[in-house]
Every structure is written in C-alpha cells, then in structure tokens.
Short mmCIF file of C-alpha atoms in Angstrom, two decimals:
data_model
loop_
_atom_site.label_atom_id
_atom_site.label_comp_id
_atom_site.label_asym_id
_atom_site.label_seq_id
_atom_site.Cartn_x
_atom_site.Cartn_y
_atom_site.Cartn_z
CA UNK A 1 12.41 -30.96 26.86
CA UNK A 2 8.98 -29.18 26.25
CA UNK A 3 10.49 -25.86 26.74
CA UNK A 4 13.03 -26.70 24.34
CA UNK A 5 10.66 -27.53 21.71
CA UNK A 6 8.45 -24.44 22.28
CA UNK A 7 12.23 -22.32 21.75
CA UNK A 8 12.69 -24.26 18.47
CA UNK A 9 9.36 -23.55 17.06
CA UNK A 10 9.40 -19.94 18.06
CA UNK A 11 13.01 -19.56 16.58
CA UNK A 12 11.99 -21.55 13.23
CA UNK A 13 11.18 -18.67 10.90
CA UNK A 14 11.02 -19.20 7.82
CA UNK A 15 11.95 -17.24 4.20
CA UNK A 16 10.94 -16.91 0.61
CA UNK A 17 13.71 -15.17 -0.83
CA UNK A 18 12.82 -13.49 -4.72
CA UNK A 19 16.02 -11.47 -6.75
CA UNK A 20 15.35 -8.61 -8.70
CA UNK A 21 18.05 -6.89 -10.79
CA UNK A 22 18.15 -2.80 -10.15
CA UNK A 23 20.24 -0.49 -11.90
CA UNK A 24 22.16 2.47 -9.86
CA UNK A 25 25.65 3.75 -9.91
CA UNK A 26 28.17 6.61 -10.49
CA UNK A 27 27.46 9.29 -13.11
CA UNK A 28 27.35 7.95 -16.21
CA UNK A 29 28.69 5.06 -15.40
CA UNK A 30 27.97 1.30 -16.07
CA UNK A 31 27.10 -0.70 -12.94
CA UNK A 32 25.59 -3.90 -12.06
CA UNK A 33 22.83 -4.11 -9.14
CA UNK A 34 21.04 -6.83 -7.74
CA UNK A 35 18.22 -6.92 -5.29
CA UNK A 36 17.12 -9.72 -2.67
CA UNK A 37 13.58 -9.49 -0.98
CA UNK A 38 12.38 -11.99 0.96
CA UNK A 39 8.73 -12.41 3.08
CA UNK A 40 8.56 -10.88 6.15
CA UNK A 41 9.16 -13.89 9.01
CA UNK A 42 6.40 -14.36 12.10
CA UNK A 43 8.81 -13.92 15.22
CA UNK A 44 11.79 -11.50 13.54
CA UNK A 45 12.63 -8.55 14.72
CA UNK A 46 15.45 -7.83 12.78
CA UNK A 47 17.25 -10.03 10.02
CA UNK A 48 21.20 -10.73 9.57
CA UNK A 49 22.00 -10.96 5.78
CA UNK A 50 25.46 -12.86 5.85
CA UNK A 51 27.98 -13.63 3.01
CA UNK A 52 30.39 -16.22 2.77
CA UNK A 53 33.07 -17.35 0.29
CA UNK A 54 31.97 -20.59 -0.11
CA UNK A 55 28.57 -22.11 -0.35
CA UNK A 56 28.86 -24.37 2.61
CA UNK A 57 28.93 -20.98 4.98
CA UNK A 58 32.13 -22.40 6.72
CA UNK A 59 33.28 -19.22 7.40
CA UNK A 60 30.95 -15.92 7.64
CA UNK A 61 32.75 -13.00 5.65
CA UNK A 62 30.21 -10.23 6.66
CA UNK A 63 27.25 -9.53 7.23
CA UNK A 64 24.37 -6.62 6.92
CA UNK A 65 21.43 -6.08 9.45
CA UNK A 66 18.23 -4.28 8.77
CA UNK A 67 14.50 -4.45 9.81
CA UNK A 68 13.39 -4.56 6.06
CA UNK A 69 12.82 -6.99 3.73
CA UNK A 70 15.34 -6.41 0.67
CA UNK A 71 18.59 -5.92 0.47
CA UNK A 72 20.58 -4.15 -2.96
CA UNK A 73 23.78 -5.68 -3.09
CA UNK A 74 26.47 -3.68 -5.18
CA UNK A 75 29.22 -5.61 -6.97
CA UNK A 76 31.60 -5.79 -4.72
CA UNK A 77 29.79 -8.41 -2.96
CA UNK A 78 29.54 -10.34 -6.12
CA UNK A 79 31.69 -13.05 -5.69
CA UNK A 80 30.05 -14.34 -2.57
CA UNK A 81 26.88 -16.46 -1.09
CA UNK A 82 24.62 -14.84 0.67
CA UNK A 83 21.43 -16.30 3.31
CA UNK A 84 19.39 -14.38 5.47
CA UNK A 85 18.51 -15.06 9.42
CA UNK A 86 15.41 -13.91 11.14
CA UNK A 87 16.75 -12.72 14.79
CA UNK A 88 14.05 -12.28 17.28
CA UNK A 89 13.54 -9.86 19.86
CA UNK A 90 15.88 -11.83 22.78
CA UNK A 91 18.57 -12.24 19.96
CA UNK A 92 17.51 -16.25 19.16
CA UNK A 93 18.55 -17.23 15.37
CA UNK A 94 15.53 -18.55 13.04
CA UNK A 95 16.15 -20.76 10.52
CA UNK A 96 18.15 -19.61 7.46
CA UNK A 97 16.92 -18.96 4.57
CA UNK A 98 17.75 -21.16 1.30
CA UNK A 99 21.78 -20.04 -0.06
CA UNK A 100 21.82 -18.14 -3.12
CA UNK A 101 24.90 -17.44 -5.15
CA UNK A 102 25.87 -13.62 -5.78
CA UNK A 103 28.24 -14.66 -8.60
CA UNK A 104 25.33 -16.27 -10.43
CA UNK A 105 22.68 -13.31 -10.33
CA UNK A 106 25.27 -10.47 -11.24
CA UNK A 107 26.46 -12.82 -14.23
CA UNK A 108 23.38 -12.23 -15.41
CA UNK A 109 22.63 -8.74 -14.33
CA UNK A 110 23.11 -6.01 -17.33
CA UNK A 111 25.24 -3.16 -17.41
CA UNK A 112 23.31 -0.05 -18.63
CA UNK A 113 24.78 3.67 -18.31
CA UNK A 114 23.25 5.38 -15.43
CA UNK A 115 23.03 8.93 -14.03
CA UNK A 116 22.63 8.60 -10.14
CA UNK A 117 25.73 9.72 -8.61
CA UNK A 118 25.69 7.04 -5.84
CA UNK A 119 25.36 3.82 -5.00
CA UNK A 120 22.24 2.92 -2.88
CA UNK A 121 22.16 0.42 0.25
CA UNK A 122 19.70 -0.95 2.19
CA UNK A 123 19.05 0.29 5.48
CA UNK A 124 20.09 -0.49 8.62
CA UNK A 125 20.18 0.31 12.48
CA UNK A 126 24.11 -0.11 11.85
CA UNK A 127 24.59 0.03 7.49
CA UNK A 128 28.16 -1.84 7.44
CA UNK A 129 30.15 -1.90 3.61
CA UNK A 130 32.50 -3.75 2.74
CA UNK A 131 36.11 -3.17 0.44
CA UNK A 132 36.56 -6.76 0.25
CA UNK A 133 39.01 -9.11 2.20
CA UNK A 134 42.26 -7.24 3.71
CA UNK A 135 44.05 -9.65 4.03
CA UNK A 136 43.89 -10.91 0.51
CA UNK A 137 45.19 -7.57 -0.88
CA UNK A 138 48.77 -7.67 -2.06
CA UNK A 139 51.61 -6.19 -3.47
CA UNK A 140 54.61 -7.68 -5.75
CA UNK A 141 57.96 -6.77 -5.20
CA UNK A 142 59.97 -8.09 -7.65
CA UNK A 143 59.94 -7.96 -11.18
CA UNK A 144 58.43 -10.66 -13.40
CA UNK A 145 59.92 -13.70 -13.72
CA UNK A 146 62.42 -13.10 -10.90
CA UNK A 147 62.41 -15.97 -8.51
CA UNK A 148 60.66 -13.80 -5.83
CA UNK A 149 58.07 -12.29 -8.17
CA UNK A 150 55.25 -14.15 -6.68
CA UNK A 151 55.97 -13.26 -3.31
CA UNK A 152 53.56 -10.67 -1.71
CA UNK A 153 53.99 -7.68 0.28
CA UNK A 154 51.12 -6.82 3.33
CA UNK A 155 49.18 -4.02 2.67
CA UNK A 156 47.17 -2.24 4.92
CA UNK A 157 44.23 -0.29 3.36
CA UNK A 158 42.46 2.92 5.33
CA UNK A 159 39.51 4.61 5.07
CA UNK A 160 37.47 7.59 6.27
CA UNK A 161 33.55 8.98 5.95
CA UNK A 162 32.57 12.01 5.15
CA UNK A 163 36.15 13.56 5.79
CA UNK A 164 36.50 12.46 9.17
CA UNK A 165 39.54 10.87 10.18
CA UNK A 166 41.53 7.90 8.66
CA UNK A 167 41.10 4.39 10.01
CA UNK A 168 42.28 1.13 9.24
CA UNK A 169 40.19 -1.07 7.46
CA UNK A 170 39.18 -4.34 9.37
CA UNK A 171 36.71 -6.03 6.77
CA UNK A 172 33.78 -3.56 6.99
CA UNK A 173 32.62 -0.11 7.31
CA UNK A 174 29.94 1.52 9.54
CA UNK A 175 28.18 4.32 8.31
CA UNK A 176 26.02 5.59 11.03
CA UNK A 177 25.07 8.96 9.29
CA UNK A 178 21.12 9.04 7.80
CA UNK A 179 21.83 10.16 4.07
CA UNK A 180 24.54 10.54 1.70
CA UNK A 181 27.77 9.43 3.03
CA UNK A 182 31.23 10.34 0.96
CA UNK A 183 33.78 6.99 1.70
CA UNK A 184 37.87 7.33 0.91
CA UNK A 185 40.08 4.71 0.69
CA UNK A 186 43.39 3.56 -0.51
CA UNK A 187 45.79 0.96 0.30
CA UNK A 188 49.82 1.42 1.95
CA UNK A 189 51.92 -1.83 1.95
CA UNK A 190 54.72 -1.97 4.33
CA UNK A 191 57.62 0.19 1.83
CA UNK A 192 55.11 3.51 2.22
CA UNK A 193 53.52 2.34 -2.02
CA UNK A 194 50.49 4.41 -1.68
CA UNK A 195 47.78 4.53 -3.71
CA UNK A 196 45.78 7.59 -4.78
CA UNK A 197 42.57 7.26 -2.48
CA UNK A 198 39.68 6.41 -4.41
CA UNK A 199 36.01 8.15 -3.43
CA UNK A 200 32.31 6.27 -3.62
CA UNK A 201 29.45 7.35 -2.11
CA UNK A 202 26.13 5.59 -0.68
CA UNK A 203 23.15 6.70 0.57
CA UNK A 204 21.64 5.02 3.93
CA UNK A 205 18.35 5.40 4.43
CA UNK A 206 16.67 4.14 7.45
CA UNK A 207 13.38 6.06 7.03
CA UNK A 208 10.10 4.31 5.57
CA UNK A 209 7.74 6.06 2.93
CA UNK A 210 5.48 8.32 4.45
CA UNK A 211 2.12 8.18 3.19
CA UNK A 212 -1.50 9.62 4.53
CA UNK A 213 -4.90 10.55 3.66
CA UNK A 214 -5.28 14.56 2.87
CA UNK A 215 -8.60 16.31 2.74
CA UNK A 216 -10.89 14.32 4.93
CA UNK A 217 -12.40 15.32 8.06
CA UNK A 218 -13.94 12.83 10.49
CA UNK A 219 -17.70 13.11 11.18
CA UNK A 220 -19.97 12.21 13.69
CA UNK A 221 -18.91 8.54 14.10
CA UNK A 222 -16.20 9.59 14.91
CA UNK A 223 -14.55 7.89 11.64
CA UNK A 224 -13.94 9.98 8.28
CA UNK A 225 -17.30 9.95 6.42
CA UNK A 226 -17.36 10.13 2.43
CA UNK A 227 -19.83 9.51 0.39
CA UNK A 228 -19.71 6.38 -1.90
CA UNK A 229 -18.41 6.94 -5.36
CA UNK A 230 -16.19 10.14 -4.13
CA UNK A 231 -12.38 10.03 -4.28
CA UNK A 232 -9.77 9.57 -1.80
CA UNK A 233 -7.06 11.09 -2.08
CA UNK A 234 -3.38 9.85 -0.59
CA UNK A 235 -0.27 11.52 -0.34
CA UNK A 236 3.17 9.60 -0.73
CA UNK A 237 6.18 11.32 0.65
CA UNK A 238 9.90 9.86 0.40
CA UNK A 239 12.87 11.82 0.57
CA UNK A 240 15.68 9.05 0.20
CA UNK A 241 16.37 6.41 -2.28
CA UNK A 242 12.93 6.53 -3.75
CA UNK A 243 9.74 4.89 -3.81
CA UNK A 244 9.72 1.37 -5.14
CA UNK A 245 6.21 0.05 -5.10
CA UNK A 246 3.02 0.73 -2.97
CA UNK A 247 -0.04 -1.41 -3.07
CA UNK A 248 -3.72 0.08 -1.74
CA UNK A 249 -6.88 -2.13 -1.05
CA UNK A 250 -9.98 -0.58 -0.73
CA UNK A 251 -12.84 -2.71 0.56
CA UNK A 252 -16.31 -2.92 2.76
CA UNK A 253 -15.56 -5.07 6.01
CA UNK A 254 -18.28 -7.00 5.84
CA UNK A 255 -16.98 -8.27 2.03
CA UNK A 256 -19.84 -6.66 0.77
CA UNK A 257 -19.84 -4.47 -2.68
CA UNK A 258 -17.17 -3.59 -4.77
CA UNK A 259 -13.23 -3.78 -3.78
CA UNK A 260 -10.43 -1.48 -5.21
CA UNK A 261 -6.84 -3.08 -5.25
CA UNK A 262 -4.27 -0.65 -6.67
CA UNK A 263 -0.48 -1.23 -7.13
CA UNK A 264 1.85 1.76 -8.57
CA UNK A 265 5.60 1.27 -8.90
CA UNK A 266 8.64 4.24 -9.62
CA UNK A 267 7.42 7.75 -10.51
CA UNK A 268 3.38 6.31 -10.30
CA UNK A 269 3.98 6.09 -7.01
CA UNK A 270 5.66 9.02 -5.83
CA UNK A 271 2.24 11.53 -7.27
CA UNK A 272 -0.96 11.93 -5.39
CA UNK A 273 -2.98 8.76 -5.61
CA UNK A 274 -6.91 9.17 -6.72
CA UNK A 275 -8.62 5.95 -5.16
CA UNK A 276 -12.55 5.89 -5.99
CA UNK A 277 -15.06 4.80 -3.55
CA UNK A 278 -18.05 3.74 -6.45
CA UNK A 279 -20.19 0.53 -5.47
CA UNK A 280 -18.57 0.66 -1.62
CA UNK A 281 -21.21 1.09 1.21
CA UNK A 282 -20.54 0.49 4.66
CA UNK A 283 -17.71 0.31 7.52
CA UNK A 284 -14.80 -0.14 5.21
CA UNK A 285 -11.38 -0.45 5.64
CA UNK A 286 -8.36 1.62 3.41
CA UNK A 287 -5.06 -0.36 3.77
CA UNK A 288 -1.98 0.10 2.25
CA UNK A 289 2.04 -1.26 1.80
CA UNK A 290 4.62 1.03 0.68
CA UNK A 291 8.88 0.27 0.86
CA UNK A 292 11.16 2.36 -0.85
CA UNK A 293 14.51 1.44 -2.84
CA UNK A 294 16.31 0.91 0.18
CA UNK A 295 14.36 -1.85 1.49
CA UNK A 296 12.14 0.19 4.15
CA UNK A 297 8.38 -0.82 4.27
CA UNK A 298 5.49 0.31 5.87
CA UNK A 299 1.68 -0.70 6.47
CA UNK A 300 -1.11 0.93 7.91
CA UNK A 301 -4.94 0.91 7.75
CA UNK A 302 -7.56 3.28 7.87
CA UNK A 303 -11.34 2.06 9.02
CA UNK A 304 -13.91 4.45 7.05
CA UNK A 305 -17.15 5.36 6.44
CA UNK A 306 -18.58 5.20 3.21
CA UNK A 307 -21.94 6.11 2.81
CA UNK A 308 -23.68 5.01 -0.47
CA UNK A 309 -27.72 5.47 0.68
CA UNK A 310 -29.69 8.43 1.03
CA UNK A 311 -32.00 8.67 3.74
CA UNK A 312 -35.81 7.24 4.20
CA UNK A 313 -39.13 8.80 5.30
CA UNK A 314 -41.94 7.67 6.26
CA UNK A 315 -45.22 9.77 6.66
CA UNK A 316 -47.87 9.47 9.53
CA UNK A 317 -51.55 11.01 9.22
CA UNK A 318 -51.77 11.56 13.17
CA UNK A 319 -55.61 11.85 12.09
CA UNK A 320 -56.77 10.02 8.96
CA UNK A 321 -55.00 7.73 6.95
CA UNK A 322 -53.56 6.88 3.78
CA UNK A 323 -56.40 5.77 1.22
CA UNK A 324 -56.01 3.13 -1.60
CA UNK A 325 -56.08 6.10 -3.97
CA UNK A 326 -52.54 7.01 -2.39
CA UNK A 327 -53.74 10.68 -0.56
CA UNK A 328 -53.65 10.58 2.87
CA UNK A 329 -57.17 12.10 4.00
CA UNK A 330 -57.04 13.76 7.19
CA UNK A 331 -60.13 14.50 9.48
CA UNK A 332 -60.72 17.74 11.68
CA UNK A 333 -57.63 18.86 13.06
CA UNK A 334 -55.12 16.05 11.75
CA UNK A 335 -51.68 16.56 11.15
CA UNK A 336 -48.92 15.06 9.13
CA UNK A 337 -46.15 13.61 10.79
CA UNK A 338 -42.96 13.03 8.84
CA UNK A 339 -39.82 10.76 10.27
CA UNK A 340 -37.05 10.32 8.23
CA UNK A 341 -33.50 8.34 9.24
CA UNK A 342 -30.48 7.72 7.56
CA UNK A 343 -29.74 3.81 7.09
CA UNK A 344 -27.73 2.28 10.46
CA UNK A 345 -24.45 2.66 8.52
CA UNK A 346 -24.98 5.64 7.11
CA UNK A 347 -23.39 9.27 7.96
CA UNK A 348 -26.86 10.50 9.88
CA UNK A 349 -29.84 12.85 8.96
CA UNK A 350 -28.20 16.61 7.90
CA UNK A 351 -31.17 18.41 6.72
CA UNK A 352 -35.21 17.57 6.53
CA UNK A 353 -37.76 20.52 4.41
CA UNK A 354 -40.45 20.64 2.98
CA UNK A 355 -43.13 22.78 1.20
CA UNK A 356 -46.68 22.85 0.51
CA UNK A 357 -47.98 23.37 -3.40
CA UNK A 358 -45.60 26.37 -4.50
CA UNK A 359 -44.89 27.50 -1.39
CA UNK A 360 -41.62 28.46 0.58
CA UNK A 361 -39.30 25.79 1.86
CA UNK A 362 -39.02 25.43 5.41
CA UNK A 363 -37.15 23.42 8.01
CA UNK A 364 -39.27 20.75 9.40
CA UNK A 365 -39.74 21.43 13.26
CA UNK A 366 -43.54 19.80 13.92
CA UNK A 367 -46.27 18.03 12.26
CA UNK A 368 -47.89 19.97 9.54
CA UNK A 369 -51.09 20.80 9.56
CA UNK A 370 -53.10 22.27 6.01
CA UNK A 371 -56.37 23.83 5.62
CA UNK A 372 -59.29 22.44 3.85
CA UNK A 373 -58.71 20.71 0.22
CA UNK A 374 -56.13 18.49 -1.85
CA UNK A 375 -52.51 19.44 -1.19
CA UNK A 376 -49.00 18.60 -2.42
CA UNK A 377 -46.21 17.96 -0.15
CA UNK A 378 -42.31 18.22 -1.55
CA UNK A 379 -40.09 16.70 1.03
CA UNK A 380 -36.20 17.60 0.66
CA UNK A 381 -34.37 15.36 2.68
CA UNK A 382 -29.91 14.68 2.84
CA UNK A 383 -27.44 12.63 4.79
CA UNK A 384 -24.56 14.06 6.44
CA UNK A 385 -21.94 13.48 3.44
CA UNK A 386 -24.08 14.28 0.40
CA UNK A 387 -26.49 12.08 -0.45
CA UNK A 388 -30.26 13.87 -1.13
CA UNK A 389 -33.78 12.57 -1.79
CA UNK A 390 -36.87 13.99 -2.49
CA UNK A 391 -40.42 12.54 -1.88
CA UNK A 392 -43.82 13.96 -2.57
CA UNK A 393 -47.17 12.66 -0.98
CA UNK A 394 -50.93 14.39 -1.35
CA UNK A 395 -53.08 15.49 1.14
CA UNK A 396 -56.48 16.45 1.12
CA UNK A 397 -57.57 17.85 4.43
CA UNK A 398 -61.93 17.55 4.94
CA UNK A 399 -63.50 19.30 7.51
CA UNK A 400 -67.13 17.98 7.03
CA UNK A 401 -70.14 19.85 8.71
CA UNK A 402 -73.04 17.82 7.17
CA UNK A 403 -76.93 18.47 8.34
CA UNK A 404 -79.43 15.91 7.77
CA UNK A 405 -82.68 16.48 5.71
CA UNK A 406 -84.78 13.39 5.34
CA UNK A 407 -83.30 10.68 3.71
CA UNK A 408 -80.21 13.26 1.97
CA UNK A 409 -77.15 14.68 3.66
CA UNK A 410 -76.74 18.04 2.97
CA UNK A 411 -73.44 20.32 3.30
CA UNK A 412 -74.12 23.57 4.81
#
C-alpha cells in the first residue's frame, strides 16, 4: 500500500492553465486564434493536450503531445473541451488539469485581417491536426423535401503532406516534417461526388529560441569577468514561429547590490539585448527564459564575475616609519615596500607603477629605495577588467652623520 501511495504522489502533477488570444492565419484573411499555457508540472516529461466533445471527457476525440507549455489551438478545434495531462518519464498519467471550453474562448476571440500565410501549431515530438470527425461528414442525396432528403451518404475524406501521396483520413494528421508543411484534402462519398481539394498550411516547430552571451571572454577564474556598470550583451536567435517573450534576471548571489529583471515580448525580443551591470559586485548569476510562438521554452544560467572595486595598497617603510605628519621617514638604507591586492572577489591585480616626483613610470619589481630629501610617490595601480586607482604617499629619506661639540650637535 506504501508503494502505491508513493506512485500517486509522484503521478499527481498539477496545472495552472492561463488563455491568451493570438492572431495568425492565411493571407489576408480573418482568423480566430487562441492560446493555452499552463505551469510547467514537477515530474512531466511530456504533456497530452486532449479534446473531447463533451465536457464530461466521456469520450477522447484527439489529442496533441508536446514538451512545452502552450498550445495555439486554430478554429477547427473550436467546438470542443480541452485538459491537459502531465505524463512522466515511465508513461504514468498526472492529474488533469481543470476543463476549459474551446467554444467559450474563440466566442470571444476577435477576427482581425492578418498577413501570415499559415497557420502556426505548437510543437511536438509527433504534431497531429485534425479535419474534424469523419464520420460525421455527410452527403444528401435527394432533393429537399423528398422523403429521403435527410438521409446521408458516407463520405470518405483523404489527405496528403507536402505532395506526398493520398491517404485516408482517420481523425488526425501527423506531420513529422520540422517547418512549413503544405496539407490537401477533400472529401469522396460513395457515388465518386468529389470535392475540389482544399490546401492549408502549418508550420511545426520543435526547436527552442536560441539565445547566448556574445563578446565576453572568461578570465582567470575561470568565469567571464566584467567590470561592474559595463553591458552585457545577449543574442536571441529563432528561426520558426517567432519569439514570444523572454525574461532576464541579473543579480549578485549573495543578494547583495542591485538586481536587473528584464522582460521583452514580439520584435523587443528578437534584437540584441543591452543588460547593464551598474551597482552589481560579486559572484553573480545571469539567468534567463525564452519560448517562442509555438510553445518551445528554454532556460539557462550563466554564473559571472562582476567586479565593481579597484584594487588596495598598502605601503611598508622596511626602515623607518610613517610619522603623524603623514611622510614616511626612512633611516640609512630603508626602502619602501608597496603590496597591493585586488578585493577576494575581484578579477586580480593587472598592472602596479609608480614614479618618483616627475619622473618616468615604471613597473614595480622591488622595494624602492630614494636618495636623501622629501619625495613624492604616484602609485598607478588596475584590476584585471578595468578598474584603476591611484595613490600618492611622501617620503623623505635622512641619512644623518651628526658630530658632537659640547653640549650642540653639529651636521658635518
């Protein structure tokens, strides 16, 4: 029994379904689309979107699969109810989500003149359409009031994709080809009445939104190093139906600082996206969500490091010391020391001068030593990224040589 209730709670999974209204269609044509999207469920691998004639879901009419989370109904699914089933990896059924009524949403869906030549569906490992019942198709024979007028004739109705070969239709249609895909179909009944076969065409797109960061290198972490306040730059690509929506976040890890959170919908999102780094210091982490019109989504993170702080130094008389007075006095043969670091999370120590009065810069190698008087020290110091600081100290270097004459010290 304990094994049973462990399967039931790993096959509960549960939904939060949302409807959006989306407009697509033929050229120039008026069409009504509707759009359901529903929270991905801990445990699915897949979900079964299933429509049935009547409410109760006596009877399944079809169904679509996909790995997304929205589905863009077109009107010939109308007239039906529709739920969606998280299916885990084994095949187990989750709980389905809440019914929702087709017929209600595209009542209230407007028609608007649009330019797409196609009609968009979600994706799918196996995108199935359907025409509609067969068996509800039907042909009169007789002529209006005649006592057999009401009488039907079967019809059969065909199809094929893409000019391939005919088939008969049994309630649905695979299309297994990424892309565009160019369905025919008419209807025969059994006294050769054939229709003139009628053409639609969808687009299946099983491939998520492509997006990446362009013109960073990594550095010596090992992570990509900016430095804070620069932009980031990411690059969206999608070649099928179209972006829908992407969201970015943009924060420290440790919660500290500033946060950027970004969402850009239809042609924002498709462009280059500028993401500033001001007020963010520290191990961060880039994240982002992107799905397209179809349905496919994607999320990835990137951990970075954004440096905000320029380096430190401290300087070390290694004879003398500093005085109240702020001039480090050094004694016969001292030597200033200078140590500088880059903060722990910081990119690391790139460069470290210096010069003396108005003299040449030059790479610090050793302890500087300075002949006899007051002295200025400029020291130029930068991280690994960008970020510089400068700090100036004095010196005055004695070298005393004194020679006592009664109660007076005399310098020679």
């Amino acid at each position: 029994m304990r094994i049973l209730d462990r399967n039931i709670i790993k096959y509960k999974f549960s939904f939060l379904l949302s409807l959006l209204l989306l407009l697509s269609g033929e050229a120039f044509s008026e069409q009504q689309r509707v759009s359901l999207r529903w929270k991905p469920s801990q445990g699915a691998e897949s979900y079964l979107i299933e429509l049935s004639d009547d409410r109760e879901f006596l009877r399944v009419h079809h169904f679509y699969k996909t790995k997304n989370f929205r589905y863009e109904f077109n009107s010939q699914d109308s007239k039906f109810y529709v739920r969606v089933v998280g299916i885990n990896v084994d095949g187990g059924r989750g709980v389905s989500s809440p019914i929702i009524s087709l017929a209600d949403k595209f009542a209230a869906a407007p028609k608007v003149k649009v330019e797409r030549p196609s009609t968009v569906v979600a994706s799918s490992e196996e995108l199935r359409i359907s025409l509609g019942d067969p068996k509800s198709n039907g042909t009169s024979t007789n002529s209006p009031g005649s006592p057999n007028s009401q009488k039907q004739v079967p019809v059969s109705t065909y199809y094929r994709v893409n000019g391939g070969d005919w088939q008969r239709y049994d309630g649905s249609i695979s299309l297994s080809q990424e892309g565009w895909n160019e369905v025919e179909f008419y209807s025969e009944d059994i006294l050769g009445n054939k229709e003139i076969p009628k053409k639609t065409k969808y687009l299946k797109d099983t491939t998520a939104p492509q997006v990446r960061l362009i013109g960073e290198k990594k550095g010596q972490s090992g992570l990509i190093e900016i430095k804070s306040g620069a932009e980031l730059t990411l690059q969206v690509t999608e070649e099928g139906s179209g972006m829908e929506e992407i969201t970015i976040n943009l924060a420290a890890r440790d919660g500290s600082g500033a946060e950027v959170n970004l969402t850009l919908s239809g042609e924002e999102a498709k462009k280059p996206i500028k993401i500033s780094s001001l007020g963010i210091d520290g191990l961060s982490i880039l994240r982002w969500e992107a799905n397209d019109k179809a349905g496919n989504y994607i999320q990835s993170e990137i951990p970075l490091l954004i440096d905000a702080k320029h380096p430190t130094c401290v300087f070390a008389p290694t004879e003398g010391k500093l005085r109240e007075d702020g001039i480090y006095y050094l004694k016969e043969n001292g030597l200033i020391a200078i140590r500088c670091e880059d903060p722990g999370t910081g990119s690391g120590l790139s460069k470290l001068e210096y010069k003396i009065g108005n003299g040449s810069i030059q790479s610090y190698q050793n302890p500087i030593g300075f002949n006899t008087g007051i002295h200025t020290v400029t020291v130029y110091t930068s991280d690994r990224v960008g970020n510089q600081a400068e700090f100036k100290i004095k010196v005055n270097a004695i070298k005393p040589d004194w020679q006592k004459t009664g109660s007076e010290f005399q310098e020679k």
